[in-house]
């Protein structure tokens, strides 16, 4: 195929993908599917394949969605035709390969409920080893969200052995799990592991600070919360716990400053509003407390 002919094919694929995006936004999913399929047949791209997968899931066509995913992971490079997201302008220019890993991760997350987790990881591990690891990590986080801490810990520890290069991320979550289970010593150890790998890990700093807090070392806890905020200025947990630490240190003005900043980030948080009002009431500022 000549270069001009290849360019024509890519332009056709781009047009079909953009038409598919337009039909998708209009709720005409079957017409969207038709155009995404023609785009993929003309010149496969990660974005067109992902959009096709989304449409088939929305239509409840599980078999087609799985087939879309299998084709998607076989694409080595993102086509330079249309990789516009369904939620953005379909004509937005992008560079070749931009966002390919994000697209594949999003696709894997969407298809995961439709497949056996072990089967999904097995399919990915040869050509997409990093994505396979990410999915195992995601499965562990999902277990935590469902309060299945035992299996989450088992999976995270397995990942720790299989993927030592990701020990920071895994140690951060293991620290949190052990803290929630009341094992402060182990939580502290894992927080240290994460911080030794990357001191600019806001969540690990919060985890380590929490360990100091429950051991009544509020000054050390405060220092770590402040460090976490320096790394991530909108770290909600660090701001809240900083306020609590300042209260324990009998520094209400510093506490109110932390809670007020947090209030701008989460204006409807009952716990934050309560502490602000309580501090003002203790200071005799009833009007501010009522407000």
PDB file of C-alpha atoms in Angstrom:
ATOM      1  CA  UNK A   1       0.000   0.000   0.000  1.00  0.00           C
ATOM      2  CA  UNK A   2       1.366   3.444  -0.936  1.00  0.00           C
ATOM      3  CA  UNK A   3       1.746   6.222   1.597  1.00  0.00           C
ATOM      4  CA  UNK A   4      -1.127   8.144  -0.006  1.00  0.00           C
ATOM      5  CA  UNK A   5      -3.374   5.092   0.136  1.00  0.00           C
ATOM      6  CA  UNK A   6      -2.453   4.502   3.798  1.00  0.00           C
ATOM      7  CA  UNK A   7      -3.236   8.139   4.570  1.00  0.00           C
ATOM      8  CA  UNK A   8      -6.628   7.772   2.877  1.00  0.00           C
ATOM      9  CA  UNK A   9      -7.391   4.704   4.999  1.00  0.00           C
ATOM     10  CA  UNK A  10      -6.485   6.587   8.180  1.00  0.00           C
ATOM     11  CA  UNK A  11      -8.663   9.532   7.170  1.00  0.00           C
ATOM     12  CA  UNK A  12     -11.584   7.166   6.529  1.00  0.00           C
ATOM     13  CA  UNK A  13     -11.046   5.534   9.930  1.00  0.00           C
ATOM     14  CA  UNK A  14     -10.958   8.972  11.553  1.00  0.00           C
ATOM     15  CA  UNK A  15     -14.204  10.014   9.889  1.00  0.00           C
ATOM     16  CA  UNK A  16     -15.943   6.790  10.944  1.00  0.00           C
ATOM     17  CA  UNK A  17     -14.683   7.124  14.515  1.00  0.00           C
ATOM     18  CA  UNK A  18     -15.869  10.730  14.710  1.00  0.00           C
ATOM     19  CA  UNK A  19     -19.257   9.736  13.321  1.00  0.00           C
ATOM     20  CA  UNK A  20     -19.414   7.027  15.959  1.00  0.00           C
ATOM     21  CA  UNK A  21     -18.718   9.611  18.658  1.00  0.00           C
ATOM     22  CA  UNK A  22     -21.508  11.808  17.316  1.00  0.00           C
ATOM     23  CA  UNK A  23     -24.014   8.933  17.292  1.00  0.00           C
ATOM     24  CA  UNK A  24     -22.914   7.952  20.804  1.00  0.00           C
ATOM     25  CA  UNK A  25     -23.654  11.438  22.153  1.00  0.00           C
ATOM     26  CA  UNK A  26     -27.071  11.295  20.496  1.00  0.00           C
ATOM     27  CA  UNK A  27     -27.825   7.999  22.209  1.00  0.00           C
ATOM     28  CA  UNK A  28     -27.900   6.093  18.909  1.00  0.00           C
ATOM     29  CA  UNK A  29     -25.675   3.278  20.125  1.00  0.00           C
ATOM     30  CA  UNK A  30     -26.229   0.808  17.298  1.00  0.00           C
ATOM     31  CA  UNK A  31     -25.308   3.420  14.700  1.00  0.00           C
ATOM     32  CA  UNK A  32     -22.290   4.274  16.831  1.00  0.00           C
ATOM     33  CA  UNK A  33     -21.292   0.594  16.897  1.00  0.00           C
ATOM     34  CA  UNK A  34     -21.537   0.371  13.108  1.00  0.00           C
ATOM     35  CA  UNK A  35     -19.198   3.322  12.610  1.00  0.00           C
ATOM     36  CA  UNK A  36     -16.702   2.232  15.273  1.00  0.00           C
ATOM     37  CA  UNK A  37     -16.581  -1.237  13.705  1.00  0.00           C
ATOM     38  CA  UNK A  38     -15.902   0.261  10.275  1.00  0.00           C
ATOM     39  CA  UNK A  39     -13.193   2.463  11.785  1.00  0.00           C
ATOM     40  CA  UNK A  40     -11.561  -0.582  13.380  1.00  0.00           C
ATOM     41  CA  UNK A  41     -11.793  -2.555  10.132  1.00  0.00           C
ATOM     42  CA  UNK A  42     -10.198   0.272   8.174  1.00  0.00           C
ATOM     43  CA  UNK A  43      -7.394   1.142  10.601  1.00  0.00           C
ATOM     44  CA  UNK A  44      -7.528  -0.221  14.184  1.00  0.00           C
ATOM     45  CA  UNK A  45      -6.916   2.264  16.999  1.00  0.00           C
ATOM     46  CA  UNK A  46      -7.096   1.990  20.755  1.00  0.00           C
ATOM     47  CA  UNK A  47      -9.672   4.751  21.048  1.00  0.00           C
ATOM     48  CA  UNK A  48     -12.049   3.424  18.395  1.00  0.00           C
ATOM     49  CA  UNK A  49     -11.759  -0.028  19.956  1.00  0.00           C
ATOM     50  CA  UNK A  50     -12.435   1.362  23.421  1.00  0.00           C
ATOM     51  CA  UNK A  51     -15.457   3.328  22.207  1.00  0.00           C
ATOM     52  CA  UNK A  52     -16.800   0.182  20.557  1.00  0.00           C
ATOM     53  CA  UNK A  53     -16.343  -1.751  23.795  1.00  0.00           C
ATOM     54  CA  UNK A  54     -18.213   0.961  25.747  1.00  0.00           C
ATOM     55  CA  UNK A  55     -21.144   0.795  23.323  1.00  0.00           C
ATOM     56  CA  UNK A  56     -21.393  -2.990  23.498  1.00  0.00           C
ATOM     57  CA  UNK A  57     -21.346  -2.890  27.312  1.00  0.00           C
ATOM     58  CA  UNK A  58     -24.074  -0.229  27.254  1.00  0.00           C
ATOM     59  CA  UNK A  59     -26.116  -2.458  24.947  1.00  0.00           C
ATOM     60  CA  UNK A  60     -25.617  -5.439  27.254  1.00  0.00           C
ATOM     61  CA  UNK A  61     -23.737  -7.412  24.590  1.00  0.00           C
ATOM     62  CA  UNK A  62     -21.165  -9.100  26.842  1.00  0.00           C
ATOM     63  CA  UNK A  63     -19.735 -11.464  24.239  1.00  0.00           C
ATOM     64  CA  UNK A  64     -19.085  -8.651  21.784  1.00  0.00           C
ATOM     65  CA  UNK A  65     -17.548  -6.506  24.534  1.00  0.00           C
ATOM     66  CA  UNK A  66     -15.106  -9.278  25.463  1.00  0.00           C
ATOM     67  CA  UNK A  67     -14.290  -9.772  21.787  1.00  0.00           C
ATOM     68  CA  UNK A  68     -13.655  -6.013  21.490  1.00  0.00           C
ATOM     69  CA  UNK A  69     -11.272  -6.183  24.435  1.00  0.00           C
ATOM     70  CA  UNK A  70      -9.355  -9.119  22.959  1.00  0.00           C
ATOM     71  CA  UNK A  71      -8.889  -7.180  19.725  1.00  0.00           C
ATOM     72  CA  UNK A  72      -7.971  -4.029  21.628  1.00  0.00           C
ATOM     73  CA  UNK A  73      -5.069  -5.572  23.513  1.00  0.00           C
ATOM     74  CA  UNK A  74      -3.619  -6.880  20.247  1.00  0.00           C
ATOM     75  CA  UNK A  75      -3.149  -3.353  18.896  1.00  0.00           C
ATOM     76  CA  UNK A  76       0.481  -2.416  19.426  1.00  0.00           C
ATOM     77  CA  UNK A  77       0.259   1.307  18.779  1.00  0.00           C
ATOM     78  CA  UNK A  78      -2.458   3.923  18.997  1.00  0.00           C
ATOM     79  CA  UNK A  79      -3.470   4.997  15.538  1.00  0.00           C
ATOM     80  CA  UNK A  80      -3.011   8.626  14.631  1.00  0.00           C
ATOM     81  CA  UNK A  81      -6.533   8.693  13.201  1.00  0.00           C
ATOM     82  CA  UNK A  82      -9.115   9.514  15.871  1.00  0.00           C
ATOM     83  CA  UNK A  83      -8.310   8.943  19.506  1.00  0.00           C
ATOM     84  CA  UNK A  84     -10.740  11.561  20.762  1.00  0.00           C
ATOM     85  CA  UNK A  85     -12.470  10.538  23.936  1.00  0.00           C
ATOM     86  CA  UNK A  86     -16.225  10.032  23.965  1.00  0.00           C
ATOM     87  CA  UNK A  87     -16.488  12.892  26.438  1.00  0.00           C
ATOM     88  CA  UNK A  88     -14.395  15.374  24.391  1.00  0.00           C
ATOM     89  CA  UNK A  89     -14.412  17.015  21.002  1.00  0.00           C
ATOM     90  CA  UNK A  90     -13.869  14.246  18.466  1.00  0.00           C
ATOM     91  CA  UNK A  91     -11.748  16.547  16.278  1.00  0.00           C
ATOM     92  CA  UNK A  92      -9.161  17.299  18.982  1.00  0.00           C
ATOM     93  CA  UNK A  93      -5.657  16.580  17.630  1.00  0.00           C
ATOM     94  CA  UNK A  94      -3.490  14.162  19.598  1.00  0.00           C
ATOM     95  CA  UNK A  95      -0.056  12.605  19.160  1.00  0.00           C
ATOM     96  CA  UNK A  96       0.390   8.958  18.166  1.00  0.00           C
ATOM     97  CA  UNK A  97       0.499   6.616  21.197  1.00  0.00           C
ATOM     98  CA  UNK A  98      -0.750   9.336  23.571  1.00  0.00           C
ATOM     99  CA  UNK A  99      -2.953   7.858  26.255  1.00  0.00           C
ATOM    100  CA  UNK A 100      -2.693   4.273  25.000  1.00  0.00           C
ATOM    101  CA  UNK A 101      -1.850   2.828  28.416  1.00  0.00           C
ATOM    102  CA  UNK A 102      -4.659   4.813  30.043  1.00  0.00           C
ATOM    103  CA  UNK A 103      -7.134   3.590  27.435  1.00  0.00           C
ATOM    104  CA  UNK A 104      -6.104  -0.028  27.943  1.00  0.00           C
ATOM    105  CA  UNK A 105      -6.354   0.305  31.731  1.00  0.00           C
ATOM    106  CA  UNK A 106      -9.820   1.866  31.444  1.00  0.00           C
ATOM    107  CA  UNK A 107     -10.900  -0.905  29.081  1.00  0.00           C
ATOM    108  CA  UNK A 108      -9.599  -3.568  31.457  1.00  0.00           C
ATOM    109  CA  UNK A 109     -11.475  -1.965  34.343  1.00  0.00           C
ATOM    110  CA  UNK A 110     -14.684  -1.985  32.301  1.00  0.00           C
ATOM    111  CA  UNK A 111     -14.333  -5.580  31.165  1.00  0.00           C
ATOM    112  CA  UNK A 112     -13.180  -6.943  34.552  1.00  0.00           C
ATOM    113  CA  UNK A 113     -16.707  -7.486  35.959  1.00  0.00           C
ATOM    114  CA  UNK A 114     -17.530  -9.542  32.874  1.00  0.00           C
ATOM    115  CA  UNK A 115     -14.553 -11.907  33.191  1.00  0.00           C
ATOM    116  CA  UNK A 116     -12.883 -14.073  35.799  1.00  0.00           C
ATOM    117  CA  UNK A 117     -10.143 -11.911  37.428  1.00  0.00           C
ATOM    118  CA  UNK A 118      -7.513 -14.642  37.168  1.00  0.00           C
ATOM    119  CA  UNK A 119      -8.391 -15.211  33.515  1.00  0.00           C
ATOM    120  CA  UNK A 120      -8.085 -11.491  32.763  1.00  0.00           C
ATOM    121  CA  UNK A 121      -4.643 -11.273  34.391  1.00  0.00           C
ATOM    122  CA  UNK A 122      -3.521 -14.405  32.533  1.00  0.00           C
ATOM    123  CA  UNK A 123      -4.594 -12.888  29.206  1.00  0.00           C
ATOM    124  CA  UNK A 124      -2.687  -9.680  29.895  1.00  0.00           C
ATOM    125  CA  UNK A 125       0.512 -10.912  31.507  1.00  0.00           C
ATOM    126  CA  UNK A 126       2.500 -11.793  28.364  1.00  0.00           C
ATOM    127  CA  UNK A 127       2.080  -8.669  26.224  1.00  0.00           C
ATOM    128  CA  UNK A 128       0.850  -6.260  28.887  1.00  0.00           C
ATOM    129  CA  UNK A 129       2.638  -7.267  32.085  1.00  0.00           C
ATOM    130  CA  UNK A 130       2.396  -3.830  33.681  1.00  0.00           C
ATOM    131  CA  UNK A 131      -1.329  -3.620  33.014  1.00  0.00           C
ATOM    132  CA  UNK A 132      -1.767  -7.121  34.469  1.00  0.00           C
ATOM    133  CA  UNK A 133      -0.054  -5.923  37.653  1.00  0.00           C
ATOM    134  CA  UNK A 134      -2.258  -2.824  37.756  1.00  0.00           C
ATOM    135  CA  UNK A 135      -5.368  -4.959  37.456  1.00  0.00           C
ATOM    136  CA  UNK A 136      -4.252  -7.230  40.314  1.00  0.00           C
ATOM    137  CA  UNK A 137      -3.693  -4.095  42.374  1.00  0.00           C
ATOM    138  CA  UNK A 138      -7.134  -2.789  41.394  1.00  0.00           C
ATOM    139  CA  UNK A 139      -8.687  -6.094  42.463  1.00  0.00           C
ATOM    140  CA  UNK A 140      -7.014  -5.712  45.883  1.00  0.00           C
ATOM    141  CA  UNK A 141      -8.389  -2.185  46.253  1.00  0.00           C
ATOM    142  CA  UNK A 142     -11.860  -3.406  45.293  1.00  0.00           C
ATOM    143  CA  UNK A 143     -11.611  -6.040  48.040  1.00  0.00           C
ATOM    144  CA  UNK A 144     -10.730  -3.302  50.527  1.00  0.00           C
ATOM    145  CA  UNK A 145     -13.719  -1.252  49.421  1.00  0.00           C
ATOM    146  CA  UNK A 146     -15.908  -4.297  50.034  1.00  0.00           C
ATOM    147  CA  UNK A 147     -14.384  -4.730  53.529  1.00  0.00           C
ATOM    148  CA  UNK A 148     -12.748  -8.023  52.547  1.00  0.00           C
ATOM    149  CA  UNK A 149      -9.482  -7.083  54.229  1.00  0.00           C
ATOM    150  CA  UNK A 150      -8.106 -10.592  54.635  1.00  0.00           C
ATOM    151  CA  UNK A 151      -8.163 -11.413  50.947  1.00  0.00           C
ATOM    152  CA  UNK A 152      -6.993  -7.887  50.105  1.00  0.00           C
ATOM    153  CA  UNK A 153      -3.957  -8.278  52.364  1.00  0.00           C
ATOM    154  CA  UNK A 154      -3.183 -11.714  50.916  1.00  0.00           C
ATOM    155  CA  UNK A 155      -3.314 -10.349  47.389  1.00  0.00           C
ATOM    156  CA  UNK A 156      -1.241  -7.258  48.220  1.00  0.00           C
ATOM    157  CA  UNK A 157       1.435  -9.394  49.880  1.00  0.00           C
ATOM    158  CA  UNK A 158       1.523 -11.648  46.836  1.00  0.00           C
ATOM    159  CA  UNK A 159       1.941  -8.586  44.627  1.00  0.00           C
ATOM    160  CA  UNK A 160       4.695  -7.314  46.911  1.00  0.00           C
ATOM    161  CA  UNK A 161       6.690 -10.467  46.190  1.00  0.00           C
ATOM    162  CA  UNK A 162       5.854 -10.613  42.485  1.00  0.00           C
ATOM    163  CA  UNK A 163       6.438  -6.917  41.772  1.00  0.00           C
ATOM    164  CA  UNK A 164       9.168  -5.505  44.046  1.00  0.00           C
ATOM    165  CA  UNK A 165       9.399  -2.465  41.754  1.00  0.00           C
ATOM    166  CA  UNK A 166       5.931  -1.448  42.962  1.00  0.00           C
ATOM    167  CA  UNK A 167       6.662  -1.864  46.660  1.00  0.00           C
ATOM    168  CA  UNK A 168       5.924   1.797  47.448  1.00  0.00           C
ATOM    169  CA  UNK A 169       2.325   1.656  46.200  1.00  0.00           C
ATOM    170  CA  UNK A 170       1.695  -1.758  47.737  1.00  0.00           C
ATOM    171  CA  UNK A 171       3.328  -0.900  51.072  1.00  0.00           C
ATOM    172  CA  UNK A 172       1.203   2.246  51.307  1.00  0.00           C
ATOM    173  CA  UNK A 173      -1.987   0.218  51.078  1.00  0.00           C
ATOM    174  CA  UNK A 174      -0.748  -2.532  53.377  1.00  0.00           C
ATOM    175  CA  UNK A 175       0.064   0.153  55.939  1.00  0.00           C
ATOM    176  CA  UNK A 176      -3.499   1.457  55.765  1.00  0.00           C
ATOM    177  CA  UNK A 177      -5.027  -2.023  56.024  1.00  0.00           C
ATOM    178  CA  UNK A 178      -2.969  -2.971  59.079  1.00  0.00           C
ATOM    179  CA  UNK A 179      -3.772   0.375  60.702  1.00  0.00           C
ATOM    180  CA  UNK A 180      -7.499  -0.206  60.216  1.00  0.00           C
ATOM    181  CA  UNK A 181      -7.081  -3.645  61.786  1.00  0.00           C
ATOM    182  CA  UNK A 182      -5.389  -2.101  64.822  1.00  0.00           C
ATOM    183  CA  UNK A 183      -1.907  -3.433  64.068  1.00  0.00           C
ATOM    184  CA  UNK A 184      -0.161  -0.090  64.459  1.00  0.00           C
ATOM    185  CA  UNK A 185       3.353  -1.524  64.614  1.00  0.00           C
ATOM    186  CA  UNK A 186       3.058  -3.317  61.259  1.00  0.00           C
ATOM    187  CA  UNK A 187       1.261  -0.317  59.772  1.00  0.00           C
ATOM    188  CA  UNK A 188       4.178   1.865  60.837  1.00  0.00           C
ATOM    189  CA  UNK A 189       6.705  -0.537  59.317  1.00  0.00           C
ATOM    190  CA  UNK A 190       4.929  -0.581  55.952  1.00  0.00           C
ATOM    191  CA  UNK A 191       4.598   3.209  55.996  1.00  0.00           C
ATOM    192  CA  UNK A 192       8.362   3.442  56.492  1.00  0.00           C
ATOM    193  CA  UNK A 193       8.937   1.085  53.566  1.00  0.00           C
ATOM    194  CA  UNK A 194       6.780   3.289  51.338  1.00  0.00           C
ATOM    195  CA  UNK A 195       8.490   6.487  52.513  1.00  0.00           C
ATOM    196  CA  UNK A 196      11.949   5.033  52.033  1.00  0.00           C
ATOM    197  CA  UNK A 197      10.985   4.375  48.426  1.00  0.00           C
ATOM    198  CA  UNK A 198       9.439   7.829  47.939  1.00  0.00           C
ATOM    199  CA  UNK A 199       9.352  10.522  50.599  1.00  0.00           C
ATOM    200  CA  UNK A 200       6.897  12.534  48.496  1.00  0.00           C
ATOM    201  CA  UNK A 201       4.109   9.999  49.051  1.00  0.00           C
ATOM    202  CA  UNK A 202       1.322  11.956  50.716  1.00  0.00           C
ATOM    203  CA  UNK A 203      -0.753   8.927  51.695  1.00  0.00           C
ATOM    204  CA  UNK A 204       2.248   7.153  53.224  1.00  0.00           C
ATOM    205  CA  UNK A 205       3.051  10.314  55.209  1.00  0.00           C
ATOM    206  CA  UNK A 206      -0.529  10.369  56.497  1.00  0.00           C
ATOM    207  CA  UNK A 207      -0.337   6.674  57.375  1.00  0.00           C
ATOM    208  CA  UNK A 208       2.869   7.212  59.356  1.00  0.00           C
ATOM    209  CA  UNK A 209       1.366  10.264  61.035  1.00  0.00           C
ATOM    210  CA  UNK A 210      -1.685   8.259  62.049  1.00  0.00           C
ATOM    211  CA  UNK A 211       0.555   5.742  63.783  1.00  0.00           C
ATOM    212  CA  UNK A 212       2.127   8.522  65.830  1.00  0.00           C
ATOM    213  CA  UNK A 213      -1.318  10.007  66.541  1.00  0.00           C
ATOM    214  CA  UNK A 214      -2.792   6.836  68.058  1.00  0.00           C
ATOM    215  CA  UNK A 215       0.346   6.539  70.191  1.00  0.00           C
ATOM    216  CA  UNK A 216      -0.330  10.055  71.551  1.00  0.00           C
ATOM    217  CA  UNK A 217       2.724  11.562  69.833  1.00  0.00           C
ATOM    218  CA  UNK A 218       0.739  14.454  68.400  1.00  0.00           C
ATOM    219  CA  UNK A 219       3.749  16.649  67.611  1.00  0.00           C
ATOM    220  CA  UNK A 220       5.343  14.004  65.386  1.00  0.00           C
ATOM    221  CA  UNK A 221       1.973  13.294  63.799  1.00  0.00           C
ATOM    222  CA  UNK A 222       1.508  17.007  63.096  1.00  0.00           C
ATOM    223  CA  UNK A 223       4.892  17.252  61.380  1.00  0.00           C
ATOM    224  CA  UNK A 224       4.037  14.374  59.049  1.00  0.00           C
ATOM    225  CA  UNK A 225       0.599  15.781  58.228  1.00  0.00           C
ATOM    226  CA  UNK A 226       2.224  19.124  57.377  1.00  0.00           C
ATOM    227  CA  UNK A 227       4.732  17.327  55.175  1.00  0.00           C
ATOM    228  CA  UNK A 228       1.892  15.507  53.409  1.00  0.00           C
ATOM    229  CA  UNK A 229       0.141  18.827  52.784  1.00  0.00           C
ATOM    230  CA  UNK A 230       3.352  20.248  51.326  1.00  0.00           C
ATOM    231  CA  UNK A 231       3.380  17.333  48.890  1.00  0.00           C
ATOM    232  CA  UNK A 232      -0.366  17.486  48.167  1.00  0.00           C
ATOM    233  CA  UNK A 233      -2.021  20.718  49.256  1.00  0.00           C
ATOM    234  CA  UNK A 234      -5.554  19.312  48.992  1.00  0.00           C
ATOM    235  CA  UNK A 235      -4.841  16.092  50.922  1.00  0.00           C
ATOM    236  CA  UNK A 236      -8.122  15.884  52.819  1.00  0.00           C
ATOM    237  CA  UNK A 237      -7.056  13.298  55.397  1.00  0.00           C
ATOM    238  CA  UNK A 238      -3.854  15.187  56.211  1.00  0.00           C
ATOM    239  CA  UNK A 239      -5.763  18.452  56.739  1.00  0.00           C
ATOM    240  CA  UNK A 240      -8.398  16.835  58.939  1.00  0.00           C
ATOM    241  CA  UNK A 241      -5.883  14.979  61.066  1.00  0.00           C
ATOM    242  CA  UNK A 242      -3.733  18.105  61.307  1.00  0.00           C
ATOM    243  CA  UNK A 243      -6.725  19.864  62.824  1.00  0.00           C
ATOM    244  CA  UNK A 244      -7.227  17.033  65.297  1.00  0.00           C
ATOM    245  CA  UNK A 245      -3.536  17.038  66.220  1.00  0.00           C
ATOM    246  CA  UNK A 246      -3.611  20.757  66.905  1.00  0.00           C
ATOM    247  CA  UNK A 247      -6.645  20.287  69.124  1.00  0.00           C
ATOM    248  CA  UNK A 248      -4.798  17.631  71.125  1.00  0.00           C
ATOM    249  CA  UNK A 249      -1.819  20.001  71.381  1.00  0.00           C
ATOM    250  CA  UNK A 250      -4.160  22.713  72.698  1.00  0.00           C
ATOM    251  CA  UNK A 251      -3.619  24.923  69.659  1.00  0.00           C
ATOM    252  CA  UNK A 252      -7.188  25.841  68.650  1.00  0.00           C
ATOM    253  CA  UNK A 253      -6.155  28.682  66.344  1.00  0.00           C
ATOM    254  CA  UNK A 254      -3.960  26.343  64.318  1.00  0.00           C
ATOM    255  CA  UNK A 255      -6.733  23.744  64.376  1.00  0.00           C
ATOM    256  CA  UNK A 256      -9.339  26.179  63.068  1.00  0.00           C
ATOM    257  CA  UNK A 257      -6.963  27.180  60.278  1.00  0.00           C
ATOM    258  CA  UNK A 258      -6.661  23.555  59.133  1.00  0.00           C
ATOM    259  CA  UNK A 259     -10.398  22.909  59.389  1.00  0.00           C
ATOM    260  CA  UNK A 260     -11.262  26.157  57.584  1.00  0.00           C
ATOM    261  CA  UNK A 261      -8.964  25.224  54.697  1.00  0.00           C
ATOM    262  CA  UNK A 262     -10.536  21.777  54.583  1.00  0.00           C
ATOM    263  CA  UNK A 263     -13.991  23.370  54.640  1.00  0.00           C
ATOM    264  CA  UNK A 264     -13.209  25.181  51.372  1.00  0.00           C
ATOM    265  CA  UNK A 265     -12.383  21.807  49.805  1.00  0.00           C
ATOM    266  CA  UNK A 266     -15.279  19.816  51.328  1.00  0.00           C
ATOM    267  CA  UNK A 267     -17.883  22.469  52.236  1.00  0.00           C
ATOM    268  CA  UNK A 268     -20.603  19.974  53.206  1.00  0.00           C
ATOM    269  CA  UNK A 269     -18.555  17.677  55.431  1.00  0.00           C
ATOM    270  CA  UNK A 270     -20.460  17.366  58.764  1.00  0.00           C
ATOM    271  CA  UNK A 271     -17.356  16.418  60.769  1.00  0.00           C
ATOM    272  CA  UNK A 272     -15.451  19.476  59.565  1.00  0.00           C
ATOM    273  CA  UNK A 273     -18.384  21.808  60.226  1.00  0.00           C
ATOM    274  CA  UNK A 274     -18.814  20.325  63.709  1.00  0.00           C
ATOM    275  CA  UNK A 275     -15.177  20.914  64.683  1.00  0.00           C
ATOM    276  CA  UNK A 276     -15.203  24.476  63.357  1.00  0.00           C
ATOM    277  CA  UNK A 277     -18.378  25.296  65.293  1.00  0.00           C
ATOM    278  CA  UNK A 278     -17.114  23.536  68.426  1.00  0.00           C
ATOM    279  CA  UNK A 279     -13.842  25.472  68.451  1.00  0.00           C
ATOM    280  CA  UNK A 280     -15.607  28.808  67.965  1.00  0.00           C
ATOM    281  CA  UNK A 281     -18.049  27.950  70.748  1.00  0.00           C
ATOM    282  CA  UNK A 282     -15.177  27.122  73.123  1.00  0.00           C
ATOM    283  CA  UNK A 283     -13.625  30.485  72.254  1.00  0.00           C
ATOM    284  CA  UNK A 284     -16.882  32.285  73.011  1.00  0.00           C
ATOM    285  CA  UNK A 285     -17.403  33.256  69.372  1.00  0.00           C
ATOM    286  CA  UNK A 286     -21.042  32.186  69.283  1.00  0.00           C
ATOM    287  CA  UNK A 287     -21.943  34.105  66.157  1.00  0.00           C
ATOM    288  CA  UNK A 288     -19.140  32.401  64.232  1.00  0.00           C
ATOM    289  CA  UNK A 289     -20.174  29.047  65.702  1.00  0.00           C
ATOM    290  CA  UNK A 290     -23.781  29.530  64.552  1.00  0.00           C
ATOM    291  CA  UNK A 291     -22.627  30.523  61.104  1.00  0.00           C
TER     292      UNK A 291
END
